[in-house]
Tab-separated table of C-alpha atoms in Angstrom:
chain	number	residue	atom	x	y	z
A	1	MET	CA	5.248	-16.486	16.058
A	2	SER	CA	4.488	-13.022	16.450
A	3	PRO	CA	3.055	-11.516	13.181
A	4	ASP	CA	6.042	-9.197	12.717
A	5	LEU	CA	8.711	-11.662	12.820
A	6	SER	CA	6.481	-14.111	10.485
A	7	THR	CA	7.839	-12.010	7.708
A	8	LEU	CA	11.720	-12.789	8.455
A	9	PRO	CA	13.336	-15.791	6.907
A	10	SER	CA	13.086	-18.698	9.209
A	11	ALA	CA	16.835	-18.614	9.824
A	12	ILE	CA	16.675	-15.367	11.778
A	13	VAL	CA	13.438	-16.276	13.475
A	14	ALA	CA	15.098	-19.694	14.737
A	15	LEU	CA	17.685	-17.380	16.484
A	16	ASP	CA	17.480	-16.670	20.196
A	17	LEU	CA	15.912	-13.266	19.728
A	18	THR	CA	14.068	-11.372	22.810
A	19	LEU	CA	12.101	-8.430	21.862
A	20	ILE	CA	13.327	-5.422	24.174
A	21	SER	CA	11.813	-2.394	22.823
A	22	GLN	CA	9.285	-1.618	20.330
A	23	GLY	CA	8.921	1.882	18.535
A	24	ALA	CA	6.519	3.007	15.970
A	25	GLU	CA	9.050	2.285	13.278
A	26	ALA	CA	11.111	-0.800	14.574
A	27	LYS	CA	11.621	-3.459	16.776
A	28	ILE	CA	14.562	-3.997	18.654
A	29	TYR	CA	15.767	-7.441	19.746
A	30	PHE	CA	18.364	-8.747	21.805
A	31	SER	CA	20.623	-11.880	20.653
A	32	PRO	CA	23.416	-13.609	22.759
A	33	ASP	CA	24.519	-15.023	19.419
A	34	HIS	CA	26.547	-12.843	16.496
A	35	PRO	CA	25.034	-13.076	13.175
A	36	PHE	CA	27.780	-14.635	11.596
A	37	ILE	CA	30.670	-15.615	14.281
A	38	PRO	CA	29.676	-18.838	15.847
A	39	SER	CA	29.746	-18.725	19.614
A	40	SER	CA	32.396	-21.555	19.380
A	41	LEU	CA	34.568	-18.831	18.241
A	42	LEU	CA	33.711	-15.842	19.939
A	43	GLY	CA	35.997	-15.044	23.100
A	44	GLY	CA	37.752	-18.289	22.784
A	45	ALA	CA	39.640	-19.361	19.970
A	46	ILE	CA	38.988	-16.101	17.905
A	47	SER	CA	41.041	-13.328	19.300
A	48	THR	CA	40.096	-10.506	16.928
A	49	THR	CA	36.387	-10.438	17.505
A	50	ILE	CA	34.335	-7.668	16.822
A	51	SER	CA	33.268	-5.403	19.951
A	52	ASN	CA	32.587	-7.257	23.532
A	53	PRO	CA	30.848	-10.505	22.926
A	54	SER	CA	29.744	-10.970	26.160
A	55	ALA	CA	27.294	-7.935	26.115
A	56	GLY	CA	25.357	-9.712	22.973
A	57	TYR	CA	23.880	-8.242	20.039
A	58	ILE	CA	21.056	-6.028	18.870
A	59	LEU	CA	18.888	-6.703	15.909
A	60	LYS	CA	17.133	-3.528	14.785
A	61	TYR	CA	14.059	-4.851	12.820
A	62	ARG	CA	11.812	-2.534	10.680
A	63	PRO	CA	8.844	-4.833	9.693
A	64	PRO	CA	6.661	-4.028	6.663
A	65	LYS	CA	3.773	-1.710	7.322
A	66	ARG	CA	0.700	-3.341	5.807
A	67	TYR	CA	-1.206	0.174	6.200
A	68	ARG	CA	1.247	1.648	3.681
A	69	HIS	CA	1.427	1.010	-0.137
A	70	ASP	CA	3.724	-1.995	-0.742
A	71	ALA	CA	6.016	-0.279	-3.282
A	72	LEU	CA	6.317	2.710	-1.100
A	73	ASP	CA	6.948	0.791	2.164
A	74	ALA	CA	9.438	-1.237	0.591
A	75	GLN	CA	11.409	1.776	-0.449
A	76	LEU	CA	11.044	3.556	2.960
A	77	THR	CA	12.238	0.558	5.015
A	78	LYS	CA	15.234	-0.010	2.724
A	79	HIS	CA	16.133	3.942	2.650
A	80	ARG	CA	15.751	4.276	6.437
A	81	THR	CA	17.320	1.088	7.156
A	82	LEU	CA	20.416	2.274	5.036
A	83	SER	CA	20.709	5.613	6.113
A	84	GLU	CA	20.696	4.484	9.760
A	85	ALA	CA	23.323	1.838	8.991
A	86	ARG	CA	25.486	4.220	6.996
A	87	ILE	CA	25.334	6.835	9.951
A	88	LEU	CA	26.293	4.187	12.414
A	89	TYR	CA	29.335	3.166	10.454
A	90	LYS	CA	30.660	6.596	9.673
A	91	LEU	CA	30.431	7.900	13.150
A	92	PHE	CA	32.229	4.806	14.461
A	93	LEU	CA	35.160	5.648	11.883
A	94	ALA	CA	34.975	9.019	13.008
A	95	GLY	CA	35.467	8.042	16.683
A	96	ILE	CA	32.193	8.803	18.161
A	97	SER	CA	30.627	6.745	20.796
A	98	VAL	CA	27.959	4.628	18.952
A	99	PRO	CA	27.249	0.971	19.022
A	100	SER	CA	29.625	-0.974	16.516
A	101	PHE	CA	27.864	-1.477	13.129
A	102	ILE	CA	28.058	-5.317	12.143
A	103	ALA	CA	25.911	-5.966	9.315
A	104	VAL	CA	22.280	-4.880	7.451
A	105	ASP	CA	19.880	-6.190	5.253
A	106	PRO	CA	18.265	-3.369	3.710
A	107	ARG	CA	15.638	-5.127	1.691
A	108	LEU	CA	14.389	-7.175	4.978
A	109	GLY	CA	14.995	-4.023	7.206
A	110	LEU	CA	17.522	-5.426	9.598
A	111	ILE	CA	20.547	-4.012	11.379
A	112	TRP	CA	22.810	-5.981	13.365
A	113	MET	CA	24.874	-4.161	16.080
A	114	GLU	CA	26.510	-4.395	19.128
A	115	ASN	CA	24.373	-4.491	22.433
A	116	ILE	CA	25.455	-1.781	24.959
A	117	ASN	CA	25.157	-3.126	28.505
A	118	GLY	CA	24.322	-0.547	30.622
A	119	SER	CA	21.406	1.849	31.970
A	120	SER	CA	20.279	4.859	30.101
A	121	LEU	CA	21.159	8.440	31.166
A	122	LYS	CA	17.465	8.778	32.450
A	123	GLU	CA	17.870	6.067	34.843
A	124	TRP	CA	21.648	6.666	35.972
A	125	ILE	CA	20.598	10.297	37.084
A	126	TRP	CA	17.442	8.875	39.007
A	127	ALA	CA	19.546	6.258	40.598
A	128	ARG	CA	22.251	8.877	41.554
A	129	GLU	CA	19.773	11.392	42.605
A	130	ARG	CA	17.891	8.759	44.771
A	131	GLU	CA	21.467	7.992	46.438
A	132	ILE	CA	22.371	11.402	46.939
A	133	GLU	CA	19.159	12.084	48.705
A	134	GLU	CA	19.506	8.914	51.117
A	135	GLN	CA	22.918	9.564	51.942
A	136	LEU	CA	22.843	13.105	52.614
A	137	CYS	CA	19.283	13.580	53.397
A	138	ASP	CA	20.645	15.424	56.823
A	139	GLU	CA	23.134	17.904	55.044
A	140	GLY	CA	20.235	19.767	53.271
A	141	GLU	CA	20.142	21.152	50.038
A	142	TYR	CA	23.531	22.614	49.749
A	143	GLY	CA	25.377	19.165	50.698
A	144	GLN	CA	22.965	17.587	48.084
A	145	SER	CA	23.731	19.937	45.455
A	146	GLN	CA	27.531	19.964	45.852
A	147	LYS	CA	27.268	16.165	45.430
A	148	ARG	CA	25.312	16.370	42.243
A	149	LEU	CA	28.085	18.651	41.110
A	150	GLU	CA	30.840	16.037	41.845
A	151	ILE	CA	28.964	13.099	40.664
A	152	ILE	CA	26.511	14.134	38.029
A	153	LYS	CA	27.991	16.840	36.580
A	154	PRO	CA	31.340	15.146	35.066
A	155	LEU	CA	29.048	12.949	33.138
A	156	LEU	CA	26.894	15.372	31.600
A	157	LEU	CA	30.038	17.371	30.476
A	158	SER	CA	31.008	14.301	28.653
A	159	VAL	CA	27.615	13.570	27.282
A	160	GLY	CA	27.477	17.244	26.148
A	161	SER	CA	30.937	16.709	24.440
A	162	GLU	CA	29.868	13.747	22.592
A	163	ILE	CA	26.915	15.386	21.251
A	164	ALA	CA	29.207	18.066	20.100
A	165	LYS	CA	31.260	15.694	18.201
A	166	LEU	CA	28.381	14.276	16.343
A	167	HIS	CA	27.084	17.850	15.216
A	168	PHE	CA	30.759	18.706	14.485
A	169	LEU	CA	30.451	16.186	11.737
A	170	ASP	CA	27.299	17.871	10.597
A	171	THR	CA	24.968	14.851	11.695
A	172	VAL	CA	21.949	15.713	13.712
A	173	HIS	CA	20.793	12.851	15.984
A	174	GLY	CA	16.715	13.674	15.333
A	175	ASP	CA	15.548	12.117	18.672
A	176	LEU	CA	17.821	13.163	21.342
A	177	THR	CA	16.543	12.076	24.807
A	178	THR	CA	17.800	10.861	28.009
A	179	SER	CA	16.723	7.363	26.815
A	180	ASN	CA	18.576	7.462	23.688
A	181	LEU	CA	21.927	8.066	25.886
A	182	LEU	CA	23.236	4.973	27.101
A	183	LEU	CA	26.025	4.489	29.721
A	184	ARG	CA	28.748	1.853	29.554
A	185	ASP	CA	31.304	1.327	32.165
A	186	GLY	CA	34.038	3.706	32.088
A	187	ARG	CA	36.534	5.295	34.338
A	188	ARG	CA	36.347	5.615	38.175
A	189	LEU	CA	35.565	8.753	39.754
A	190	GLY	CA	36.668	10.285	42.856
A	191	ALA	CA	39.813	9.461	44.914
A	192	GLU	CA	39.994	7.010	48.012
A	193	GLY	CA	38.767	8.692	50.970
A	194	ALA	CA	35.832	10.327	49.434
A	195	THR	CA	32.473	9.893	50.806
A	196	GLY	CA	30.218	6.617	50.402
A	197	LEU	CA	29.890	7.410	46.693
A	198	HIS	CA	33.604	7.392	46.144
A	199	GLN	CA	33.298	3.982	44.052
A	200	LEU	CA	31.210	5.391	41.637
A	201	MET	CA	32.461	4.749	38.188
A	202	VAL	CA	31.914	7.562	35.703
A	203	PRO	CA	30.756	5.643	32.772
A	204	GLU	CA	31.036	6.367	29.044
A	205	PRO	CA	28.063	7.780	26.986
A	206	VAL	CA	27.012	5.954	24.133
A	207	ILE	CA	24.710	7.376	21.777
A	208	ILE	CA	21.828	5.016	20.317
A	209	ASP	CA	19.183	4.924	17.830
A	210	PHE	CA	19.974	7.055	14.506
A	211	GLY	CA	16.767	5.964	13.035
A	212	LEU	CA	15.838	9.564	12.690
A	213	ALA	CA	19.366	11.041	12.089
A	214	GLN	CA	20.281	13.415	9.077
A	215	GLN	CA	23.015	15.042	7.773
A	216	SER	CA	22.900	18.840	8.102
A	217	THR	CA	24.888	21.627	8.216
A	218	LEU	CA	22.253	24.104	9.492
A	219	PRO	CA	22.796	25.523	12.901
A	220	GLU	CA	19.083	25.665	13.267
A	221	ASP	CA	18.846	21.587	12.976
A	222	LYS	CA	21.607	21.269	15.311
A	223	ALA	CA	19.830	23.742	18.025
A	224	VAL	CA	16.794	21.943	17.546
A	225	ASP	CA	18.321	18.747	18.551
A	226	LEU	CA	19.772	20.202	21.510
A	227	TYR	CA	16.269	21.671	22.382
A	228	VAL	CA	14.445	18.346	22.166
A	229	LEU	CA	17.254	17.194	24.649
A	230	GLU	CA	16.388	19.832	26.857
A	231	ARG	CA	12.727	19.433	26.807
A	232	ALA	CA	13.454	15.566	27.277
A	233	PHE	CA	15.484	16.720	30.814
A	234	ILE	CA	12.804	18.915	31.776
A	235	SER	CA	10.088	16.134	31.304
A	236	THR	CA	11.935	13.375	32.927
A	237	HIS	CA	14.000	15.214	35.681
A	238	PRO	CA	12.133	18.442	36.450
A	239	ILE	CA	13.501	19.521	39.396
A	240	HIS	CA	17.209	19.845	38.501
A	241	SER	CA	16.841	20.023	34.855
A	242	GLY	CA	18.267	23.581	34.835
A	243	GLU	CA	21.423	22.541	36.222
A	244	TYR	CA	21.736	19.477	34.071
A	245	VAL	CA	21.151	21.143	30.597
A	246	GLU	CA	23.461	23.884	31.608
A	247	TRP	CA	26.217	21.264	32.341
A	248	VAL	CA	25.497	19.431	29.226
A	249	LEU	CA	25.663	22.655	27.102
A	250	GLU	CA	28.812	23.752	28.916
A	251	GLY	CA	30.307	20.182	27.785
A	252	TYR	CA	28.990	20.922	24.217
A	253	VAL	CA	30.259	23.919	23.924
A	254	ALA	CA	33.742	22.876	25.475
A	255	GLY	CA	33.848	19.962	23.312
A	256	PHE	CA	32.712	21.545	19.807
A	257	GLY	CA	35.551	21.475	17.285
A	258	ARG	CA	37.767	20.870	20.285
A	259	GLY	CA	38.230	24.866	20.742
A	260	ARG	CA	39.518	25.494	17.032
A	261	LYS	CA	38.579	28.907	16.044
A	262	THR	CA	36.151	28.395	13.426
A	263	ALA	CA	34.730	25.619	15.490
A	264	VAL	CA	34.070	28.635	18.267
A	265	PHE	CA	32.089	30.549	15.584
A	266	LYS	CA	30.008	27.431	14.725
A	267	VAL	CA	29.155	26.849	18.189
A	268	ASN	CA	28.263	30.269	19.017
A	269	GLU	CA	25.851	30.383	15.867
A	270	ILE	CA	24.167	27.181	17.258
A	271	MET	CA	23.838	28.829	20.897
A	272	LYS	CA	22.140	31.811	19.336
A	273	LYS	CA	19.888	29.620	17.455
A	274	LEU	CA	19.095	27.525	20.545
A	275	ASP	CA	17.785	30.797	22.270
A	276	ALA	CA	15.498	31.384	19.526
A	277	VAL	CA	14.325	27.756	19.259
A	278	ARG	CA	13.485	28.235	22.916
A	279	LEU	CA	11.419	31.164	22.312
A	280	ARG	CA	9.527	29.700	19.727
A	281	GLY	CA	8.898	26.355	21.402
A	282	ARG	CA	5.533	24.818	22.149
A	283	LYS	CA	3.015	26.379	24.059
A	284	ARG	CA	5.189	29.632	23.913
A	285	SER	CA	2.875	32.800	23.553
A	286	MET	CA	4.230	35.429	21.301
A	287	VAL	CA	2.079	37.807	22.917
A	288	GLY	CA	4.517	40.327	24.418
B	1	MET	CA	46.170	-35.268	6.856
B	2	ALA	CA	45.794	-31.778	8.073
B	3	SER	CA	42.253	-30.324	8.058
B	4	GLY	CA	40.822	-26.930	8.142
B	5	LEU	CA	37.840	-25.310	10.020
B	6	THR	CA	34.125	-26.287	9.359
B	7	LEU	CA	31.562	-24.242	11.039
B	8	ARG	CA	28.031	-23.014	10.830
B	9	LEU	CA	26.985	-19.394	10.857
B	10	PRO	CA	24.249	-18.656	13.293
B	11	GLN	CA	21.851	-17.103	10.789
B	12	PHE	CA	22.601	-19.972	8.296
B	13	PRO	CA	22.571	-23.098	10.253
B	14	GLN	CA	21.787	-25.565	7.229
B	15	SER	CA	24.816	-24.274	5.624
B	16	ALA	CA	28.516	-25.777	6.139
B	17	VAL	CA	31.017	-23.296	5.855
B	18	HIS	CA	34.636	-24.815	5.224
B	19	ILE	CA	37.860	-22.811	5.567
B	20	GLY	CA	41.220	-23.972	4.731
B	21	LEU	CA	44.608	-22.387	5.049
B	22	TYR	CA	47.625	-23.050	2.932
B	23	THR	CA	51.323	-22.112	2.816
B	24	SER	CA	54.267	-22.744	0.352
B	25	VAL	CA	51.647	-22.788	-2.348
B	26	THR	CA	53.637	-23.677	-5.547
B	27	ASN	CA	50.677	-23.992	-8.295
B	28	ALA	CA	48.772	-20.861	-7.751
B	29	SER	CA	48.919	-19.862	-11.114
B	30	ILE	CA	47.762	-23.295	-12.411
B	31	ILE	CA	44.775	-22.791	-9.825
B	32	ARG	CA	44.139	-19.534	-11.315
B	33	GLY	CA	44.356	-20.685	-14.963
B	34	GLU	CA	41.649	-23.433	-13.758
B	35	LEU	CA	39.360	-20.849	-12.172
B	36	LEU	CA	39.493	-18.606	-15.375
B	37	SER	CA	38.357	-21.670	-17.713
B	38	GLY	CA	35.594	-22.293	-15.564
B	39	ASN	CA	36.561	-25.973	-14.264
B	40	THR	CA	34.015	-26.535	-11.936
B	41	ARG	CA	36.331	-28.899	-9.952
B	42	TYR	CA	37.535	-25.593	-8.689
B	43	SER	CA	34.607	-24.349	-7.155
B	44	TYR	CA	35.971	-22.982	-4.148
B	45	ALA	CA	36.555	-19.222	-3.153
B	46	PHE	CA	40.335	-18.786	-3.277
B	47	VAL	CA	41.501	-15.708	-1.249
B	48	ASP	CA	44.974	-14.344	-1.201
B	49	PRO	CA	45.537	-14.149	2.672
B	50	ARG	CA	47.769	-11.010	2.627
B	51	SER	CA	44.473	-9.180	2.406
B	52	VAL	CA	42.958	-10.829	5.109
B	53	LEU	CA	43.054	-9.731	8.880
B	54	SER	CA	41.101	-12.435	10.961
B	55	LEU	CA	38.571	-15.186	10.750
B	56	ALA	CA	35.766	-12.726	11.777
B	57	HIS	CA	37.004	-10.972	8.602
B	58	VAL	CA	36.514	-13.890	6.608
B	59	LEU	CA	33.281	-14.447	8.042
B	60	ALA	CA	31.826	-11.253	7.193
B	61	ALA	CA	32.646	-11.796	3.597
B	62	VAL	CA	30.910	-15.125	3.564
B	63	TYR	CA	28.102	-13.647	5.623
B	64	ARG	CA	27.694	-10.699	2.886
B	65	ALA	CA	27.623	-13.231	0.027
B	66	LEU	CA	25.285	-15.532	1.709
B	67	THR	CA	22.495	-12.927	2.744
B	68	ASP	CA	22.980	-11.645	-1.013
B	69	MET	CA	22.488	-15.033	-2.351
B	70	GLU	CA	19.257	-15.356	-0.257
B	71	ALA	CA	18.001	-12.283	-1.414
B	72	GLY	CA	18.461	-13.373	-4.965
B	73	GLY	CA	21.051	-10.404	-5.406
B	74	MET	CA	24.387	-11.994	-6.092
B	75	ARG	CA	26.479	-10.101	-8.683
B	76	THR	CA	28.785	-12.792	-9.633
B	77	ARG	CA	28.024	-16.111	-11.303
B	78	THR	CA	28.759	-18.677	-8.425
B	79	LEU	CA	28.610	-18.410	-4.548
B	80	SER	CA	32.301	-18.960	-4.593
B	81	SER	CA	33.056	-15.950	-6.741
B	82	GLU	CA	30.557	-13.841	-4.743
B	83	ILE	CA	32.434	-14.591	-1.479
B	84	VAL	CA	35.606	-13.429	-3.131
B	85	PHE	CA	33.846	-10.280	-4.557
B	86	ALA	CA	32.324	-9.830	-1.030
B	87	PHE	CA	35.879	-9.176	0.503
B	88	GLY	CA	35.936	-5.836	-1.381
B	89	GLY	CA	34.370	-2.722	-0.727
B	90	THR	CA	33.643	-1.616	-4.039
B	91	MET	CA	31.074	-2.574	-6.700
B	92	ASN	CA	33.980	-3.146	-9.154
B	93	ILE	CA	33.914	-7.018	-9.463
B	94	ALA	CA	36.744	-7.347	-11.554
B	95	GLU	CA	38.941	-5.114	-9.394
B	96	SER	CA	37.731	-7.071	-6.363
B	97	LEU	CA	38.401	-10.531	-7.763
B	98	ARG	CA	41.869	-9.095	-8.919
B	99	ARG	CA	42.703	-7.688	-5.457
B	100	PHE	CA	41.549	-10.224	-2.970
B	101	GLY	CA	41.319	-13.521	-5.281
B	102	ILE	CA	44.266	-15.775	-5.997
B	103	ASN	CA	47.180	-14.226	-7.976
B	104	ASP	CA	49.795	-15.922	-10.101
B	105	ASP	CA	52.365	-15.206	-7.329
B	106	SER	CA	50.151	-16.328	-4.676
B	107	ASP	CA	52.355	-18.398	-2.086
B	108	SER	CA	49.639	-18.820	0.308
B	109	LEU	CA	45.791	-19.321	0.035
B	110	LEU	CA	42.931	-19.046	2.274
B	111	VAL	CA	40.145	-21.288	0.771
B	112	VAL	CA	36.424	-21.202	1.396
B	113	LYS	CA	33.860	-23.670	0.441
B	114	VAL	CA	30.137	-23.343	1.516
B	115	ASP	CA	27.993	-26.304	1.355
B	116	THR	CA	24.469	-24.874	1.243
B	117	ALA	CA	21.668	-27.272	2.621
B	118	GLN	CA	21.004	-29.150	-0.775
B	119	VAL	CA	24.651	-30.155	-1.083
B	120	GLU	CA	25.476	-34.057	-0.461
B	121	ARG	CA	29.193	-34.332	0.187
B	122	SER	CA	30.712	-37.741	-0.622
B	123	ASN	CA	34.214	-36.878	0.128
B	124	SER	CA	35.785	-34.720	2.523
B	125	VAL	CA	36.406	-31.082	1.376
B	126	TRP	CA	39.881	-31.387	2.553
B	127	ASP	CA	40.798	-34.273	0.593
B	128	GLU	CA	39.067	-32.746	-2.546
B	129	LEU	CA	41.251	-29.383	-1.614
B	130	GLY	CA	44.444	-31.380	-1.088
B	131	GLU	CA	44.444	-32.612	-4.603
B	132	LEU	CA	43.898	-29.323	-5.973
B	133	VAL	CA	46.250	-27.003	-3.870
B	134	GLN	CA	49.857	-27.897	-3.878
B	135	GLY	CA	50.781	-26.610	-0.376
B	136	THR	CA	51.053	-27.240	3.132
B	137	SER	CA	47.792	-27.286	5.198
B	138	ILE	CA	47.843	-25.428	8.381
B	139	PRO	CA	45.400	-24.685	11.258
B	140	VAL	CA	42.912	-22.085	10.457
B	141	THR	CA	43.624	-19.693	13.204
B	142	ASP	CA	43.703	-15.991	13.849
B	143	GLU	CA	47.276	-16.469	14.836
B	144	ASN	CA	48.115	-18.160	11.447
B	145	ILE	CA	46.136	-15.878	9.578
B	146	ALA	CA	47.723	-12.784	11.093
B	147	ALA	CA	51.113	-13.952	10.247
B	148	LEU	CA	50.139	-13.862	6.776
B	149	THR	CA	48.494	-10.457	6.665
B	150	ASP	CA	50.232	-7.536	4.795
B	151	VAL	CA	48.821	-4.409	6.563
B	152	GLU	CA	49.774	-2.131	3.891
B	153	THR	CA	47.911	-4.414	1.209
B	154	VAL	CA	44.772	-4.452	3.348
B	155	ARG	CA	45.352	-0.532	3.534
B	156	LYS	CA	45.887	-0.162	-0.254
B	157	ASN	CA	42.927	-2.756	-1.092
B	158	TYR	CA	40.525	-1.139	1.132
B	159	LYS	CA	41.504	2.608	0.538
B	160	ILE	CA	41.679	3.215	4.305
B	161	GLN	CA	43.343	6.661	5.033
B	162	GLN	CA	46.508	7.086	6.879
B	163	GLY	CA	44.711	8.518	9.920
B	164	ILE	CA	42.721	5.304	10.640
B	165	SER	CA	45.065	3.054	12.284
B	166	LEU	CA	45.151	-0.992	11.673
B	167	ALA	CA	47.257	-1.672	14.452
B	168	ASP	CA	44.572	-3.127	16.625
B	169	ARG	CA	43.158	-6.284	14.685
B	170	SER	CA	40.006	-6.056	16.530
B	171	GLU	CA	39.212	-2.431	15.503
B	172	ALA	CA	40.802	-2.796	12.048
B	173	THR	CA	38.223	-6.049	11.585
B	174	ASN	CA	35.362	-3.864	12.681
B	175	VAL	CA	36.317	-1.213	9.892
B	176	ILE	CA	36.552	-3.516	7.216
B	177	SER	CA	33.631	-5.808	8.377
B	178	GLY	CA	31.636	-2.624	8.182
B	179	ALA	CA	32.885	-1.623	4.734
B	180	ILE	CA	32.099	-5.243	3.406
B	181	ALA	CA	28.444	-5.129	4.939
B	182	LEU	CA	28.265	-1.732	3.236
B	183	ARG	CA	29.194	-2.255	0.085
B	184	GLY	CA	27.237	-0.773	-2.632
B	185	TYR	CA	25.509	1.267	-0.185
B	186	LEU	CA	27.813	3.801	1.018
């Protein structure tokens, strides 16, 4: 039994859990079983199940940190766990694409949520870029860039739009990277008769990992959120990040508040702040 | 003799969760009286099915009550009353017991009994319940539960705004299960 799991009740440890990711703060486990709906009922007799049962479930666990003072650690774990759970639930109520919240145990630092079967945005873009390069290596740069426009842009527009919904609710993610944007299967892209990539689905973006999320009305905080994503693109997709960021922001501006008047003002404020944040950034010299 | 559903929650494999569903109940006020006077023969969670959407909904409440019990954080005196309280989205115990528990005019009942690991059962839970409830036992399925749901009562009891639709039972179960999990924390 790994040292972290040993602090959990034996019943939880007995579940079929597979560690799939580990951060500084929490461990993410996959479970094929729902925490309180027995598998005999899921998808069979029970017609009103929560989420998509075949994708499984995620247990996010914040283990106690022995290097912290006990009382403080307990309080931090409880607070952060609850904060994340609350945000997940509220975003779901507001219709934002996030994993379904299932259950929480703040004392133990556990959150149960639906698992999203799908690659991250990072992996998806890499895969599409590879495909485009392989299939159109003869056509040169123009052909490839057209393909990117056709295939990648629509997805990034919808990513921008989803983030805009989040910000419109005065919630900032806190760690927006292309690894925290997962894609689950969505509608089909392209008509029949298109090129070899015609069968491609435009997946639905799902925002995950609200462990660092907070409520904020400040345009500055939202701009920083966007800037973090921009830096993530530059880091993981250096060649075309300019285009990609432009498309995400285009989707963001278009999707913010769905074009209502007050929203247009707000989003302009955020964009202005984003310019300012870019100037500040890391390794930026303020020397004229 | 018709019986209900017995299952085990994945996180509590040692505890048996028994769920029964009764229609044409005639002695609701008697049961309620016995409950109020603390008759231990009636240590079951009697829930009015009008506020229940689905099996998953019931299990969400049972799960909340069990995890609270494990953590030593129950707010009511017994696991049975905690289960009824767990259906509610607020910290007001009396209000939740009134809204979701048995009423004098309840003509159908959803009954939950959890046998934790230490319990040794000599009689079948369905036999025992058969003696307590004057009504017709029907199979515990989502279809049967759905037939007894009163969506407006659900909306009222959970204070769900008109903007959120409860038409899709799966979605609605999601909404309510989240509220149950976050009771006291929202």
